[in-house]
mmCIF file of C-alpha atoms in Angstrom:
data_model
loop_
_atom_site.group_PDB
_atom_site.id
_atom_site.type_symbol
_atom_site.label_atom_id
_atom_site.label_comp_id
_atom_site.label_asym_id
_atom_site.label_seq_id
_atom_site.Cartn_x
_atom_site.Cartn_y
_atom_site.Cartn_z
ATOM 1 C CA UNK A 650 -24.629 18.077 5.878
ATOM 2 C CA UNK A 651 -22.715 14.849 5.023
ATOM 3 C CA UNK A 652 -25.318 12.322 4.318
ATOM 4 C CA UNK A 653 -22.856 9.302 4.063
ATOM 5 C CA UNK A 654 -19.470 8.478 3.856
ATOM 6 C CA UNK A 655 -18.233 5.248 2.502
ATOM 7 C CA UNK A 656 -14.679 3.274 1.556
ATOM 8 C CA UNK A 657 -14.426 0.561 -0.087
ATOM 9 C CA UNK A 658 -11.388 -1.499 -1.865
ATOM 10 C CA UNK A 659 -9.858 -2.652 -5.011
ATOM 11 C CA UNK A 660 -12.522 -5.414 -5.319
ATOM 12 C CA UNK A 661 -15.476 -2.945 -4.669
ATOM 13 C CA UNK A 662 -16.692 -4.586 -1.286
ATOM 14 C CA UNK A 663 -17.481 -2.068 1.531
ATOM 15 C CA UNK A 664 -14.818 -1.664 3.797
ATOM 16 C CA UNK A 665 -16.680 1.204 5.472
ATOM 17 C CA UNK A 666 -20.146 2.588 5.387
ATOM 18 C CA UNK A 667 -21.661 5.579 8.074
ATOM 19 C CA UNK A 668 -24.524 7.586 7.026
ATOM 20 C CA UNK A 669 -26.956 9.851 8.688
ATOM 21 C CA UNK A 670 -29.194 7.354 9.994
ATOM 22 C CA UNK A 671 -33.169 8.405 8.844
ATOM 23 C CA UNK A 672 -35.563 5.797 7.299
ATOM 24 C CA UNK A 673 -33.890 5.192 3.870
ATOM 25 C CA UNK A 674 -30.527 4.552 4.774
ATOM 26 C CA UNK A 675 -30.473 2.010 2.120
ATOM 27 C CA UNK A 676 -30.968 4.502 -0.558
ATOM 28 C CA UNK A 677 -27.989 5.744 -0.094
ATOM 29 C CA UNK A 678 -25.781 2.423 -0.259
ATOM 30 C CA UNK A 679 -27.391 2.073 -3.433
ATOM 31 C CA UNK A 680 -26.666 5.734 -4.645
ATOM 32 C CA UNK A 681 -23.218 5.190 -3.312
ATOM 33 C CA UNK A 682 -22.415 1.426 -5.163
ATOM 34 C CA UNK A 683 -23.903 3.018 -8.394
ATOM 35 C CA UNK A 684 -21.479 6.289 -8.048
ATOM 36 C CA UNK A 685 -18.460 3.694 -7.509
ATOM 37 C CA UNK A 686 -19.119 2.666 -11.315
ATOM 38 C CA UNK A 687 -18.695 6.611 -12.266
ATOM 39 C CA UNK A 688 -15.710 6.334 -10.149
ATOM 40 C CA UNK A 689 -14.135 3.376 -11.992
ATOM 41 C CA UNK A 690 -14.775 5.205 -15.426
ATOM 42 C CA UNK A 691 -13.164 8.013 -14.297
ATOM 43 C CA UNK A 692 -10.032 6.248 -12.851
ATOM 44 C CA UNK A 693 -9.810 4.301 -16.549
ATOM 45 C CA UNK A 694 -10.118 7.799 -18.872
ATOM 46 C CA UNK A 695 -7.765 9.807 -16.317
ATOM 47 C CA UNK A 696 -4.767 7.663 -17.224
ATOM 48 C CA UNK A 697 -5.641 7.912 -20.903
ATOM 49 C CA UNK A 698 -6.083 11.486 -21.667
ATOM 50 C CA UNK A 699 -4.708 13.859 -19.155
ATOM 51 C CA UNK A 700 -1.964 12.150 -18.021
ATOM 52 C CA UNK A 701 -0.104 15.448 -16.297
ATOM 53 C CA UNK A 702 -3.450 15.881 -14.305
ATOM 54 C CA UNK A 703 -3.178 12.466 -12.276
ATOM 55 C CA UNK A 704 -4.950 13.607 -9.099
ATOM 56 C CA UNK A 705 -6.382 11.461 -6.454
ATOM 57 C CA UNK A 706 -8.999 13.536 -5.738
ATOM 58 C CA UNK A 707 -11.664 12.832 -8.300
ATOM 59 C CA UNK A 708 -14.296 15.269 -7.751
ATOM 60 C CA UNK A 709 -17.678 15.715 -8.092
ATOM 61 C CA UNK A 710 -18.906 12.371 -9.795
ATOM 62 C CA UNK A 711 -22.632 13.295 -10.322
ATOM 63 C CA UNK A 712 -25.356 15.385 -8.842
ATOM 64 C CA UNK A 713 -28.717 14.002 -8.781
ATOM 65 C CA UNK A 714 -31.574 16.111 -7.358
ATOM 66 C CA UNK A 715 -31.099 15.685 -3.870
ATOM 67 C CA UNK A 716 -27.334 14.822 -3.234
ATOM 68 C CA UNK A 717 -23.781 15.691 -4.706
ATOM 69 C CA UNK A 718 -21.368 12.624 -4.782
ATOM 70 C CA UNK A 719 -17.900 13.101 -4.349
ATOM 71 C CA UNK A 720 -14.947 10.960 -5.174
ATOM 72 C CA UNK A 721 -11.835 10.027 -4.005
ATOM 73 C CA UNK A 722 -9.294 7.064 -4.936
ATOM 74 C CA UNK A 723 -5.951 6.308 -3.357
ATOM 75 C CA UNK A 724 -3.192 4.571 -5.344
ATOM 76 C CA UNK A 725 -3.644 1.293 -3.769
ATOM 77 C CA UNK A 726 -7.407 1.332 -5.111
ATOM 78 C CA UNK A 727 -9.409 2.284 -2.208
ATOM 79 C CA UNK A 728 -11.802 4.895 -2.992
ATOM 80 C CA UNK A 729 -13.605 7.480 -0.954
ATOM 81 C CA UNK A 730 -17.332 8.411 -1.420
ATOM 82 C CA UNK A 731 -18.980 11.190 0.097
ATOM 83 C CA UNK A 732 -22.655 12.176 -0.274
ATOM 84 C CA UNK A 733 -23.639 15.636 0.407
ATOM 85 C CA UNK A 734 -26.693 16.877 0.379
ATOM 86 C CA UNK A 735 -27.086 19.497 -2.504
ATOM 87 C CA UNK A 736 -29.131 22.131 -0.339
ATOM 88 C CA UNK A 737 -25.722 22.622 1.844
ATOM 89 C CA UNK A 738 -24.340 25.744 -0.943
ATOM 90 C CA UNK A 739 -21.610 26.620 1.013
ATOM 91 C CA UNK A 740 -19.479 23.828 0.802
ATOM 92 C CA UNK A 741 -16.677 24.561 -1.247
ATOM 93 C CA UNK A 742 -14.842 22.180 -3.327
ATOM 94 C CA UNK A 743 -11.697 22.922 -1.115
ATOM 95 C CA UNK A 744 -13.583 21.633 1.822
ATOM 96 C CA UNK A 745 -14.672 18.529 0.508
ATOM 97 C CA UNK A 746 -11.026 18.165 -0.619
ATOM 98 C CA UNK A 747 -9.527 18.596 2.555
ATOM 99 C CA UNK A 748 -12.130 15.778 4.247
ATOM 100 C CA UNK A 749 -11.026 13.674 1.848
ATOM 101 C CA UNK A 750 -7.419 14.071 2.488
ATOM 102 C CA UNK A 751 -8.286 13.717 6.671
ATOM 103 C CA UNK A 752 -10.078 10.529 5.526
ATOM 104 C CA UNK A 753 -7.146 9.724 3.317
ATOM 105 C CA UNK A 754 -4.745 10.136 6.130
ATOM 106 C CA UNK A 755 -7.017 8.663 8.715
ATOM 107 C CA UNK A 756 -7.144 5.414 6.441
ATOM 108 C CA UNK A 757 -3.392 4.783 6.629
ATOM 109 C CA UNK A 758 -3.481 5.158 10.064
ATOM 110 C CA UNK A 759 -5.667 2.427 9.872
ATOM 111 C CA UNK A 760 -3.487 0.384 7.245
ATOM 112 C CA UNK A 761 -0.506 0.617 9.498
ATOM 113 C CA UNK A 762 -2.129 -1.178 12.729
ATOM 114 C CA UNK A 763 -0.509 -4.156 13.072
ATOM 115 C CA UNK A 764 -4.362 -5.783 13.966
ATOM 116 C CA UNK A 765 -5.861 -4.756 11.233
ATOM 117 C CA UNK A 766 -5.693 -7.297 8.473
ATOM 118 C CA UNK A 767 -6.344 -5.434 5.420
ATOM 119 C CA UNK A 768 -9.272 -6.095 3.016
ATOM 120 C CA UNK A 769 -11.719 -6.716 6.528
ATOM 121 C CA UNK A 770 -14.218 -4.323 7.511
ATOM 122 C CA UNK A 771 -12.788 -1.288 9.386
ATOM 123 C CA UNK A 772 -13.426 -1.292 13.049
ATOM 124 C CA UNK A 773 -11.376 1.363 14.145
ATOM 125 C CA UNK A 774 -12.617 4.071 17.486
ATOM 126 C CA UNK A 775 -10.393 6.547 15.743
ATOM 127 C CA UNK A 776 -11.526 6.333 12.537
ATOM 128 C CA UNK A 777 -15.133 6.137 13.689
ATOM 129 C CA UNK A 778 -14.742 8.958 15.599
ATOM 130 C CA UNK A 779 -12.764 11.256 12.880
ATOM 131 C CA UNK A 780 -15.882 10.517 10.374
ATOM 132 C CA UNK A 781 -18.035 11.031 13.015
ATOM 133 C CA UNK A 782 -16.739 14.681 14.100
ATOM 134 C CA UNK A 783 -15.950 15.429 10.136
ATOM 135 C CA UNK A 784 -20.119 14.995 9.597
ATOM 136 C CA UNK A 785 -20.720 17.526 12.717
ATOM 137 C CA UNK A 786 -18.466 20.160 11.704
ATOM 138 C CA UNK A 787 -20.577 20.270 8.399
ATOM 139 C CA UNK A 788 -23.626 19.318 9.121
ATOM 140 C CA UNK B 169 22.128 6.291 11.274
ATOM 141 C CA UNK B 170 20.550 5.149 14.183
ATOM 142 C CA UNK B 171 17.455 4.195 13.209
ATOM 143 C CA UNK B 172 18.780 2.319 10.399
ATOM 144 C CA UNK B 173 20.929 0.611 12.656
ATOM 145 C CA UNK B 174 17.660 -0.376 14.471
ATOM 146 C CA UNK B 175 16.021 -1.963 11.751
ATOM 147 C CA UNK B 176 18.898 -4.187 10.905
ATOM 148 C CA UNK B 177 19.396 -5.213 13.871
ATOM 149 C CA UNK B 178 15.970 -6.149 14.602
ATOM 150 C CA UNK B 179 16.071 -7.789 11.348
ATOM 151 C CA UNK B 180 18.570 -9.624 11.928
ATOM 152 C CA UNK B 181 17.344 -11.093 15.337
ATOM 153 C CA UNK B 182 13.948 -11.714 13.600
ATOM 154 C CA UNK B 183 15.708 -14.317 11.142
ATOM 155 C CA UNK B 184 17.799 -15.274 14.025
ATOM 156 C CA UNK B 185 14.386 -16.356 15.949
ATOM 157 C CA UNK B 186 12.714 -17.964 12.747
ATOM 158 C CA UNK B 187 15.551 -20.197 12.099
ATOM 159 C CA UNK B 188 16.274 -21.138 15.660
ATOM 160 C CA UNK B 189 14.469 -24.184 16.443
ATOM 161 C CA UNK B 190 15.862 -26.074 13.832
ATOM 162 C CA UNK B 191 18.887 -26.911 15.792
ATOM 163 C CA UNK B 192 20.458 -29.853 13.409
ATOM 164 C CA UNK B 193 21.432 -29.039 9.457
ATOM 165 C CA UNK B 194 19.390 -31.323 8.215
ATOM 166 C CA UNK B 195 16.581 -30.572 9.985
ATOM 167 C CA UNK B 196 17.258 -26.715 8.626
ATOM 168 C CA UNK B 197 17.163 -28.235 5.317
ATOM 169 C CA UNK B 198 13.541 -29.306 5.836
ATOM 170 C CA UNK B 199 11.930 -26.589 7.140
ATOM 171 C CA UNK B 200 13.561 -24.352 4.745
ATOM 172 C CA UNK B 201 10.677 -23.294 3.081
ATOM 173 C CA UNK B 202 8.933 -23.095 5.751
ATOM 174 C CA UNK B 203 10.618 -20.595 7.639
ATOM 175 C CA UNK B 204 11.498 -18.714 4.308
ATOM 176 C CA UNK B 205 7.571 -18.541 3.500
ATOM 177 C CA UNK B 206 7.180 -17.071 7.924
ATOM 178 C CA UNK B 207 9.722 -14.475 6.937
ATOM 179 C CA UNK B 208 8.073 -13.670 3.759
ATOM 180 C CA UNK B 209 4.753 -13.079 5.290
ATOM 181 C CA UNK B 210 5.874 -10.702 7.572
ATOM 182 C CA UNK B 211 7.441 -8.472 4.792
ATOM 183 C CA UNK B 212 4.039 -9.043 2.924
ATOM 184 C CA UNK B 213 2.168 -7.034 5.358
ATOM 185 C CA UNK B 214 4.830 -4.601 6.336
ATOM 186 C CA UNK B 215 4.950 -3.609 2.706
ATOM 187 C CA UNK B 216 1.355 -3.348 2.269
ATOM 188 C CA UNK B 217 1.627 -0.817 5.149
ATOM 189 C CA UNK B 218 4.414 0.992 4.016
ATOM 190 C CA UNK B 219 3.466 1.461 0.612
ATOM 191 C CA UNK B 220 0.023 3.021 1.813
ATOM 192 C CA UNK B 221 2.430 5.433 3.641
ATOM 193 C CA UNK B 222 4.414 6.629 0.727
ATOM 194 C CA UNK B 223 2.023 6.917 -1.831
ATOM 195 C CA UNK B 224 -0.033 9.099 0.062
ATOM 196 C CA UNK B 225 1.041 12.206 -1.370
ATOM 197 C CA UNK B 226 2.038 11.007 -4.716
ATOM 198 C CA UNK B 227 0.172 11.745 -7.990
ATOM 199 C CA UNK B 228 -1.341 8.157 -9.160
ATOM 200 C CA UNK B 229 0.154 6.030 -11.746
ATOM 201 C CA UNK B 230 0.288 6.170 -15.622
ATOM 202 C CA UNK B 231 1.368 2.597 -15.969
ATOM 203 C CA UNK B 232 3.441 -0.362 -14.167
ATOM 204 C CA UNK B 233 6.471 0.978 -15.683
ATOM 205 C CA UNK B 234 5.826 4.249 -13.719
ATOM 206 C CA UNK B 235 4.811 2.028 -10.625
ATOM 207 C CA UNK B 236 7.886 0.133 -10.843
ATOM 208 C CA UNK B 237 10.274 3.300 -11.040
ATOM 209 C CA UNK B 238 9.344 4.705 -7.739
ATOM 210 C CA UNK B 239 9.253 1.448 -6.481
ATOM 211 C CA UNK B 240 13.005 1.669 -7.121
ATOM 212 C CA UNK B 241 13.584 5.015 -6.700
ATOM 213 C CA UNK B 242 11.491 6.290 -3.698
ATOM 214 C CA UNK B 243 10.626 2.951 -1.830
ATOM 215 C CA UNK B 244 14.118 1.571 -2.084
ATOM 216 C CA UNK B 245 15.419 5.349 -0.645
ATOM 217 C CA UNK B 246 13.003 5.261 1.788
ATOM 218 C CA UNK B 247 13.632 1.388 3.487
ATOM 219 C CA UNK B 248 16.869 1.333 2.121
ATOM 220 C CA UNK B 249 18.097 4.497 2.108
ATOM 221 C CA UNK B 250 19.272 4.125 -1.410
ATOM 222 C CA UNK B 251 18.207 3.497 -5.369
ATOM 223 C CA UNK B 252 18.157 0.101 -6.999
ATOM 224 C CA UNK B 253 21.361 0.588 -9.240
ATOM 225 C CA UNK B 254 19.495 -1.360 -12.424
ATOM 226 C CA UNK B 255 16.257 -1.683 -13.629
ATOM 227 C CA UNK B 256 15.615 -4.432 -16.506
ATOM 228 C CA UNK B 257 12.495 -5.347 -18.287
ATOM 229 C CA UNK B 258 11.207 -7.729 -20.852
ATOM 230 C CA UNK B 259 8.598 -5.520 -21.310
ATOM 231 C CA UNK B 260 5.919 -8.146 -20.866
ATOM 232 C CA UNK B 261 5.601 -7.995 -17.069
ATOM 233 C CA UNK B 262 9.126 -8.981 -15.779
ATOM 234 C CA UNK B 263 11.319 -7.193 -13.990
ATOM 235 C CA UNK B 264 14.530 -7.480 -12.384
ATOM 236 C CA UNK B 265 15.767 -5.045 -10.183
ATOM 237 C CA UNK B 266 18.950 -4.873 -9.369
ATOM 238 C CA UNK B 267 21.263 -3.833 -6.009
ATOM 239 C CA UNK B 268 24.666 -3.856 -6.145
ATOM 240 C CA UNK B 269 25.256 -3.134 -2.548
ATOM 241 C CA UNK B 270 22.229 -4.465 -0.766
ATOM 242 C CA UNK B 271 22.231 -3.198 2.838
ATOM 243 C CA UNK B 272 21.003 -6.310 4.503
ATOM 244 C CA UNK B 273 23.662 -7.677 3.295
ATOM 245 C CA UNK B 274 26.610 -5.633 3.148
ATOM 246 C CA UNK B 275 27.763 -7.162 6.557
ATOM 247 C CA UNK B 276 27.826 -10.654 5.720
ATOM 248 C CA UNK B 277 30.802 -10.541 3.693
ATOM 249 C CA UNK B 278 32.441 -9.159 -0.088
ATOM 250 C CA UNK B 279 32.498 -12.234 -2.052
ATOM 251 C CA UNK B 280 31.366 -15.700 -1.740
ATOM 252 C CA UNK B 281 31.944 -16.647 2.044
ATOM 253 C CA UNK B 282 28.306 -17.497 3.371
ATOM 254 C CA UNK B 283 26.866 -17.418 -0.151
ATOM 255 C CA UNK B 284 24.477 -20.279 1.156
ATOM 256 C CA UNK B 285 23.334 -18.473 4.558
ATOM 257 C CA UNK B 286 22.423 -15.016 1.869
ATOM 258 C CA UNK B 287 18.792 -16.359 1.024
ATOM 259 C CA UNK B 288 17.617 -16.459 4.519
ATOM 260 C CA UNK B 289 17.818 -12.229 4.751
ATOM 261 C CA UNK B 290 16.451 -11.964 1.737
ATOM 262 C CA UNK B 291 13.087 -13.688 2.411
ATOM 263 C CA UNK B 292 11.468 -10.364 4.542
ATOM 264 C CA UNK B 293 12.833 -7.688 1.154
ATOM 265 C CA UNK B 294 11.279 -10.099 -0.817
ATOM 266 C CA UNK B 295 7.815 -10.132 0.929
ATOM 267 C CA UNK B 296 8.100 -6.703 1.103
ATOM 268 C CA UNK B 297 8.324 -6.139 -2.508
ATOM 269 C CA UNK B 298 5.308 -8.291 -3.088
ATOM 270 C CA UNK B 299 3.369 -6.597 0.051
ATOM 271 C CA UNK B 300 3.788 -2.954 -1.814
ATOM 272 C CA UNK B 301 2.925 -4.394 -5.464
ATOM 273 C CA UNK B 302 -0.269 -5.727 -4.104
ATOM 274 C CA UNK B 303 -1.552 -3.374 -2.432
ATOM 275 C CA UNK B 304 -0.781 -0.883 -5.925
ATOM 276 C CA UNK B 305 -3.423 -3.874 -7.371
ATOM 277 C CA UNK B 306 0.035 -5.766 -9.107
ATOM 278 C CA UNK B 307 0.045 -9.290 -8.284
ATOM 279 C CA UNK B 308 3.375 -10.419 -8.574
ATOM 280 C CA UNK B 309 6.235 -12.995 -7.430
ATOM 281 C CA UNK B 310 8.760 -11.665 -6.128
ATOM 282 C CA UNK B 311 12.240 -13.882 -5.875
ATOM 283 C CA UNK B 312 16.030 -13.242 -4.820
ATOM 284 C CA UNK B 313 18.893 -14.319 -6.226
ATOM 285 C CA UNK B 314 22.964 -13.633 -4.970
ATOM 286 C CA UNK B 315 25.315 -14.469 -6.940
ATOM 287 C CA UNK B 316 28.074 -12.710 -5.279
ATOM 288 C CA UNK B 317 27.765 -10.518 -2.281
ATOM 289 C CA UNK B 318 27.040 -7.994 -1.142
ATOM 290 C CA UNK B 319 24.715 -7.446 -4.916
ATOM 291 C CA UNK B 320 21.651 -9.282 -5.415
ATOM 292 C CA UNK B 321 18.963 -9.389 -7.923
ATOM 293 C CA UNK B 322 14.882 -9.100 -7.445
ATOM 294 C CA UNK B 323 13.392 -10.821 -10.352
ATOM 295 C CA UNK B 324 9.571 -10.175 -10.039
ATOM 296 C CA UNK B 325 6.582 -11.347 -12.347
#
C-alpha cells in the first residue's frame, strides 16, 4: 500500500501532502522532508555525470526498514514523493513509474487552472481524488 | 490556421481592452507602464502554464544553454508556430533572441509605420518568456526591442 504521497516545489515547501491516516502520520512528513534532501543530491550529480540518462523519474531514493521512498522531479522543480510500504513485493518499478507519470500529468492539470495561483497549496477535487483512487488500486 | 487566427485575434482585443480607457495621448503616456506591466502579468502566468505543458515529456536540462535552446526551438514552434531565427549570448547569463518575422506583429506593417504603437503587443510575449523561465527555476528580465518591423529582439537577463 501507498503510505503517503507528497509534492512539493522549487523552494521545498509542501504543496501537497495525503497519507494513510494511522497514529504517526507525522513520521512520515518527516521521512518524506528528509528523502527530499536525497532527492536534491540526486538532481545535482544527475546533471554532472550521466548526462545522456536525464530522466525525471528518479527512483528509489532509500529504503529504510519499513518503507521504500520513491522519487520524482519535473523540470520546473516540483518533485514527487511516494512512500511505500516495503512488505507490498509486488510492486514493480514500472508501476510506481507509471503513478508518477498520472501524478505528473494530474499536476499540470492543476498548473493550467486559471484559479490556481501557483506556489499555494493544492486544493484541487480532481487531484484529490486521482491520489486518492491511485492509493486504493495498490493498497 | 484557425486556431492561430484565434489567438491573435484575442490578443489583439486583449491589448485593445488594456489600453482603452486612456482615451487622451497624454493620458496614454502616463499609464504606459502601467498597462504594459497588466499585459505582462498575464503572459507571466500563461507561460508558467504552458511551459509545465511542454516540458512534460522532455528529458530535464543539462544547463541554461540547453534550457534556452528549446525555449527557442520548441516553445517558440509551439506558441508561435515557428523558431527564433538567432540566438546570441554573452555567455554570462544574457541572451538575446532574435525573430525576424514576429507573428504578432507581422500585420502591423513592413517597415517603420507604427514603430511607436509595436511595444504595446509585445508586453504579453514578453511576460510569457519570463512566466516559462521561472517556472524552469531561471529568474530573468525579459525586454523587447523593434527596431524595424515586423523583426524584434528579446534581450533577457
Amino acid at each position: 500500500m501507498i503510505v503517503s504521497c507528497h509534492c512539493s516545489c522549487l523552494q521545498n515547501y509542501p504543496l501537497y501532502i495525503r497519507s494513510v491516516p494511522t497514529e504517526d502520520e507525522l513520521k512520515f512528513h518527516y521521512t518524506v522532508h528528509t528523502s527530499l534532501d536525497v532527492v536534491e543530491d540526486k538532481i545535482s550529480s544527475v546533471s554532472k555525470a550521466l548526462v545522456d540518462q536525464r530522466e525525471l523519474y528518479l527512483g528509489l531514493l532509500y529504503p529504510t526498514e519499513d518503507y521504500k521512498v520513491y522519487g520524482y522531479v519535473t523540470n520546473s522543480k516540483v518533485k514527487f514523493v511516494i512512500v511505500v510500504d516495503s512488505s507490498n513485493t509486488a510492486l514493480r518499478d514500472n508501476e510506481i513509474r507509471s503513478m508518477f507519470r498520472k501524478l505528473h500529468n494530474s499536476y499540470t492539470d492543476v498548473m493550467c487552472n486559471p484559479f490556481y495561483n501557483p506556489g499555494d497549496p493544492i486544493q484541487s477535487k480532481a487531484f484529490d481524488n486521482m491520489v486518492s483512487t491511485m492509493m486504493v488500486q495498490v493498497s | 490556421m484557425e486556431d492561430e487566427a484565434l489567438f491573435e485575434f484575442l490578443h489583439m482585443e486583449m491589448v485593445a481592452h488594456v489600453y482603452k480607457k486612456h482615451t487622451s495621448r497624454e493620458e496614454t503616456e502616463q499609464e504606459r507602464g502601467k498597462c504594459i506591466s497588466v499585459l505582462e502579468r498575464m503572459g507571466f502566468r500563461v507561460g508558467q502554464g504552458l511551459i509545465e505543458r511542454f516540458t512534460k515529456d522532455t528529458p530535464s536540462f543539462k544547463d541554461d544553454l540547453d534550457l534556452m535552446k528549446f525555449l527557442c526551438k520548441d516553445f517558440w514552434i509551439y506558441v508561435f508556430r515557428k523558431q527564433i531565427d538567432n540566438l546570441r549570448t554573452n555567455h554570462q547569463g544574457t541572451y538575446v533572441l532574435q525573430d525576424n518575422k514576429f507573428r504578432l506583429l507581422t500585420q502591423l506593417s513592413n517597415g517603420k509605420q507604427y514603430l511607436e504603437e509595436a511595444p504595446k503587443y509585445l508586453a504579453y510575449t514578453c511576460g510569457m518568456v519570463r512566466g516559462a523561465l521561472s517556472n524552469l527555476g531561471v529568474e530573468s528580465v525579459v525586454t523587447a526591442e523593434v527596431s524595424s518591423l515586423p523583426s524584434c529582439e528579446f534581450p533577457l537577463i
